[in-house]
Coordinates of C-alpha atoms in Angstrom, one line a residue:
M92 CA 9.3 11.8 5.2
S93 CA 7.0 11.3 8.2
R94 CA 3.4 12.5 8.1
F95 CA 3.1 12.6 11.9
H96 CA 5.4 15.3 13.2
P97 CA 3.9 18.0 15.5
L98 CA 2.7 21.3 14.0
S99 CA 4.5 24.5 14.3
S100 CA 2.4 27.3 15.8
T101 CA 2.1 28.9 12.3
V102 CA 0.7 25.8 10.8
K103 CA -1.7 25.4 13.7
Q104 CA -3.0 29.0 13.1
I105 CA -3.6 28.3 9.4
A106 CA -5.3 25.0 10.1
S107 CA -7.7 26.7 12.5
L108 CA -9.0 29.3 10.0
P109 CA -12.7 29.1 9.6
F110 CA -14.1 27.9 6.3
Y111 CA -15.7 31.3 5.5
W112 CA -12.2 32.8 5.5
I113 CA -11.4 31.0 2.3
D114 CA -12.1 33.0 -0.9
L115 CA -14.0 31.3 -3.6
M116 CA -11.8 30.3 -6.5
D117 CA -12.2 28.5 -9.7
A118 CA -10.6 25.1 -10.5
N119 CA -7.6 26.6 -12.3
E120 CA -6.7 28.9 -9.4
A121 CA -7.0 25.9 -7.0
I122 CA -4.9 23.7 -9.2
A123 CA -2.1 26.4 -9.4
L124 CA -2.0 26.6 -5.6
L125 CA -1.4 22.9 -5.3
Q126 CA 0.9 22.5 -8.2
P127 CA 4.2 22.5 -6.2
Y128 CA 3.1 19.8 -3.9
S129 CA 3.1 16.0 -4.0
S130 CA 0.4 13.7 -2.8
C131 CA 2.5 13.1 0.4
D132 CA 2.8 16.8 1.0
I133 CA -0.9 17.3 0.7
S134 CA -1.7 14.3 2.9
D135 CA 0.6 15.8 5.6
A136 CA -1.4 19.0 5.4
L137 CA -4.9 17.4 5.2
H138 CA -4.6 15.5 8.4
R139 CA -3.9 18.7 10.3
L140 CA -7.3 20.2 9.5
P141 CA -9.9 19.9 12.2
S142 CA -12.2 16.8 11.7
S143 CA -10.2 15.8 8.6
D144 CA -10.8 12.4 6.9
F145 CA -7.2 12.6 5.7
G146 CA -8.2 12.6 2.0
Q147 CA -6.2 9.6 0.9
L148 CA -8.0 7.1 -1.4
T149 CA -6.6 3.9 0.1
D150 CA -4.7 1.3 -1.9
I151 CA -5.1 3.0 -5.3
H152 CA -1.9 3.2 -7.3
L153 CA -0.5 4.3 -10.7
I154 CA -1.3 1.6 -13.2
S155 CA -0.5 3.3 -16.4
P156 CA 2.0 4.6 -17.4
S157 CA 4.4 2.5 -15.5
P158 CA 5.8 4.3 -12.4
L159 CA 9.2 2.8 -13.2
T160 CA 9.4 4.6 -16.6
H161 CA 7.3 7.6 -15.7
P162 CA 8.1 8.5 -12.0
D163 CA 7.2 12.1 -12.5
T164 CA 3.6 11.4 -13.4
R165 CA 1.3 13.8 -11.5
I166 CA -2.2 15.0 -12.1
C167 CA -4.4 17.5 -10.5
G168 CA -7.9 18.3 -11.6
P169 CA -11.6 18.4 -10.6
A170 CA -13.3 15.1 -9.9
F171 CA -16.2 13.7 -11.9
T172 CA -17.6 10.8 -10.0
V173 CA -19.1 7.5 -11.2
E174 CA -20.5 4.8 -8.9
F175 CA -21.0 1.2 -9.7
V176 CA -23.3 -1.0 -7.7
K177 CA -24.1 -4.7 -7.8
S178 CA -26.4 -5.5 -10.8
H179 CA -29.2 -6.8 -8.6
A180 CA -29.4 -3.4 -6.9
I181 CA -30.3 -1.5 -10.1
T182 CA -33.8 -0.4 -10.7
T183 CA -35.2 1.3 -13.8
S184 CA -35.5 4.6 -11.9
T185 CA -31.7 4.7 -11.2
T186 CA -30.3 4.1 -14.7
S187 CA -29.5 6.3 -17.7
K188 CA -29.6 5.3 -21.4
L189 CA -26.5 7.5 -22.0
H190 CA -23.2 5.8 -21.2
H191 CA -21.5 7.3 -18.2
M192 CA -18.2 8.0 -20.1
D193 CA -20.2 10.1 -22.6
R194 CA -21.1 12.5 -19.8
V195 CA -17.6 13.3 -18.6
P196 CA -16.5 16.9 -18.9
E197 CA -13.2 17.9 -20.5
N198 CA -10.2 18.3 -18.1
S199 CA -11.8 16.3 -15.4
V200 CA -10.4 13.4 -13.3
V201 CA -12.9 10.6 -13.5
V202 CA -13.2 8.9 -10.1
I203 CA -14.9 5.5 -10.3
K204 CA -16.0 3.7 -7.2
A205 CA -17.0 0.0 -7.4
P206 CA -18.1 -2.5 -4.8
S207 CA -15.6 -5.3 -4.0
G208 CA -15.6 -7.9 -6.7
P209 CA -13.4 -9.9 -9.2
N210 CA -14.3 -7.8 -12.2
A211 CA -13.0 -4.7 -13.9
V212 CA -15.0 -1.5 -14.3
F213 CA -12.8 0.3 -16.7
G214 CA -10.9 -0.8 -19.8
G215 CA -9.6 0.1 -23.3
L216 CA -12.8 1.2 -24.9
M217 CA -13.7 3.6 -22.1
A218 CA -10.1 4.8 -22.1
A219 CA -10.4 5.7 -25.8
R220 CA -13.6 7.7 -25.1
A221 CA -11.9 9.4 -22.2
M222 CA -9.0 10.4 -24.4
A223 CA -11.4 11.8 -27.1
L224 CA -13.1 13.9 -24.4
G225 CA -9.9 15.4 -23.0
V226 CA -10.1 13.7 -19.6
K227 CA -7.0 14.3 -17.5
A228 CA -6.9 11.0 -15.7
V229 CA -9.0 8.1 -14.4
V230 CA -9.0 6.9 -10.7
V231 CA -10.6 3.6 -10.0
H232 CA -11.5 2.2 -6.6
G233 CA -11.7 -1.2 -8.2
R234 CA -10.1 -3.1 -11.0
V235 CA -9.2 -2.3 -14.6
R236 CA -8.4 -4.4 -17.7
D237 CA -7.0 -4.2 -21.2
R238 CA -3.5 -3.3 -19.8
K239 CA -1.9 -3.2 -23.3
E240 CA -4.5 -0.6 -24.5
L241 CA -4.1 1.5 -21.4
A242 CA -0.3 1.4 -21.8
E243 CA -0.7 2.7 -25.3
Y244 CA -2.2 5.9 -24.0
G245 CA 0.7 6.3 -21.6
S246 CA 1.2 9.6 -19.9
S247 CA -1.7 11.1 -22.0
L248 CA -4.2 9.3 -19.8
P249 CA -2.8 8.3 -16.4
V250 CA -4.9 5.5 -14.8
F251 CA -4.8 4.7 -11.1
A252 CA -6.6 1.6 -9.7
N253 CA -6.6 -1.1 -7.1
G254 CA -5.6 -3.9 -9.5
F255 CA -6.5 -5.8 -12.6
S256 CA -9.0 -8.4 -13.9
T257 CA -9.8 -10.2 -17.2
L258 CA -13.6 -9.8 -16.5
G259 CA -15.7 -6.9 -17.6
A260 CA -18.3 -5.2 -15.4
S261 CA -21.3 -7.1 -16.8
P262 CA -23.1 -9.1 -15.5
F263 CA -21.6 -8.3 -12.1
M264 CA -22.0 -4.6 -11.7
K265 CA -23.7 -1.6 -13.4
V266 CA -23.6 2.1 -12.9
G267 CA -26.0 3.3 -10.3
S268 CA -26.4 5.0 -7.0
S269 CA -26.0 3.1 -3.7
D270 CA -28.4 5.5 -2.0
H271 CA -30.8 5.5 -4.9
I272 CA -30.5 9.3 -5.3
G273 CA -29.6 10.2 -8.8
D274 CA -28.1 7.7 -11.3
G275 CA -24.6 7.3 -9.9
V276 CA -22.9 9.8 -12.3
G277 CA -21.7 13.3 -11.4
G278 CA -22.6 13.2 -7.7
S279 CA -20.5 11.9 -4.9
V280 CA -18.9 8.5 -4.0
T281 CA -17.7 7.2 -0.7
V282 CA -14.3 5.4 -0.9
P283 CA -13.9 2.9 2.0
G284 CA -11.3 3.5 4.6
Y285 CA -9.1 0.9 6.4
D286 CA -10.0 -0.8 9.6
S287 CA -7.9 -3.1 11.8
S288 CA -7.5 -3.8 15.4
D289 CA -4.8 -1.1 15.6
I290 CA -5.8 1.6 13.1
G291 CA -9.1 3.2 12.1
Y292 CA -8.9 5.1 8.9
P293 CA -12.1 6.8 7.9
A294 CA -13.9 6.5 4.5
V295 CA -13.4 9.4 2.2
V296 CA -16.3 11.1 0.4
V297 CA -15.3 12.4 -3.1
A298 CA -17.8 14.9 -4.6
T299 CA -17.8 16.1 -8.2
G300 CA -15.8 19.3 -8.2
D301 CA -13.4 18.3 -5.5
L302 CA -9.7 18.4 -6.5
I303 CA -7.9 15.1 -7.0
V304 CA -4.1 15.0 -6.8
A305 CA -2.4 11.8 -7.8
D306 CA 1.2 10.7 -8.4
I307 CA 3.4 7.6 -7.9
D308 CA 2.8 7.8 -4.2
G309 CA -1.0 7.7 -4.3
V310 CA -4.2 9.6 -4.6
V311 CA -5.7 12.3 -2.4
R312 CA -8.9 14.3 -2.5
V313 CA -8.9 18.0 -1.5
P314 CA -12.3 19.9 -1.1
I315 CA -12.2 23.2 -2.9
C316 CA -13.0 25.0 0.3
H317 CA -9.8 23.8 1.9
V318 CA -7.4 24.5 -1.0
M319 CA -5.9 27.7 0.3
Q320 CA -5.4 26.3 3.8
I321 CA -3.8 23.2 2.4
A322 CA -1.4 25.2 0.1
Q323 CA -0.3 27.4 3.0
I324 CA 0.3 24.4 5.4
C325 CA 2.1 22.5 2.6
K326 CA 4.5 25.5 2.2
Q327 CA 5.3 25.5 5.9
L328 CA 5.9 21.7 6.0
V329 CA 7.9 21.4 2.8
T330 CA 10.2 24.3 3.9
A331 CA 10.8 22.6 7.3
D332 CA 11.5 19.2 5.6
A333 CA 13.9 20.8 3.2
H334 CA 15.9 22.2 6.0
C335 CA 15.8 18.7 7.7
M336 CA 17.1 17.0 4.5
D337 CA 20.0 19.5 4.2
D338 CA 21.0 18.9 7.7
I339 CA 20.7 15.1 7.5
K340 CA 22.8 15.0 4.3
T341 CA 25.6 16.7 6.2
G342 CA 25.6 14.0 8.9
R343 CA 23.3 15.6 11.5
S344 CA 21.0 13.3 13.4
L345 CA 17.3 13.0 12.7
T346 CA 16.7 13.9 16.4
D347 CA 18.6 17.2 16.1
A348 CA 17.2 18.1 12.7
F349 CA 13.7 17.5 13.8
A350 CA 14.2 19.4 17.1
E351 CA 15.3 22.5 15.3
H352 CA 13.1 22.6 12.2
R353 CA 10.1 20.7 13.5
K354 CA 10.3 22.3 16.9
R355 CA 9.8 19.1 18.8
P356 CA 11.1 15.5 18.4
L357 CA 9.4 13.3 15.8
Q358 CA 6.5 11.2 17.2
Q359 CA 6.4 7.7 15.7

């Protein structure tokens, strides 16, 4: 279903609510509010917020378990970020002796951002440690390896990534901070957007504590301060699309269904 239809007046009112209107909530409350909605639903809502960066982590897909055998895979949880940088960028002041996967909190979604390169930054040994710590899922802007080992964990540890490699991180990359603030673990990462002559899609900043929603369609980031707004907008949009689907299945045209339930014709 399209992500670009006009807003109803109700959705516009919700999207315009000031940030201070949002009550503070813990992660479990936020997760419960977003539970009914897919990554597509949430993307539809996110791009309706003022000054939104859309939230999608571009070109990251479900790697394990297979989307063909586990199409209902869906995770939602608080992000814990890890940043890799090129090895030559590391200084002694930006490194930690403790392995980054030993610092990950239980029930978190590990979000790893790596610079462009041919090597992996996540594999079987780190997956085993993540399982032992009770991590919900791992999202990698970069490559992973040890596909057989990742597959053995199946739905117990969903892994999302850009692709695969036989190469490990060393000697190409190490954990560290690109801005030399902190050691690259538990802070924030900037996932690049997409630029072409026709489309400009902004980079997305993922901060530790943001919510990550991921399923077979993709991965999106939701700041905690926007969760209530997003949930309310999703409810409006999903209801409208359900009415459209019912009409379309009975033979009604898209034009007529959209005109009634989305108020104005679809804009492509």
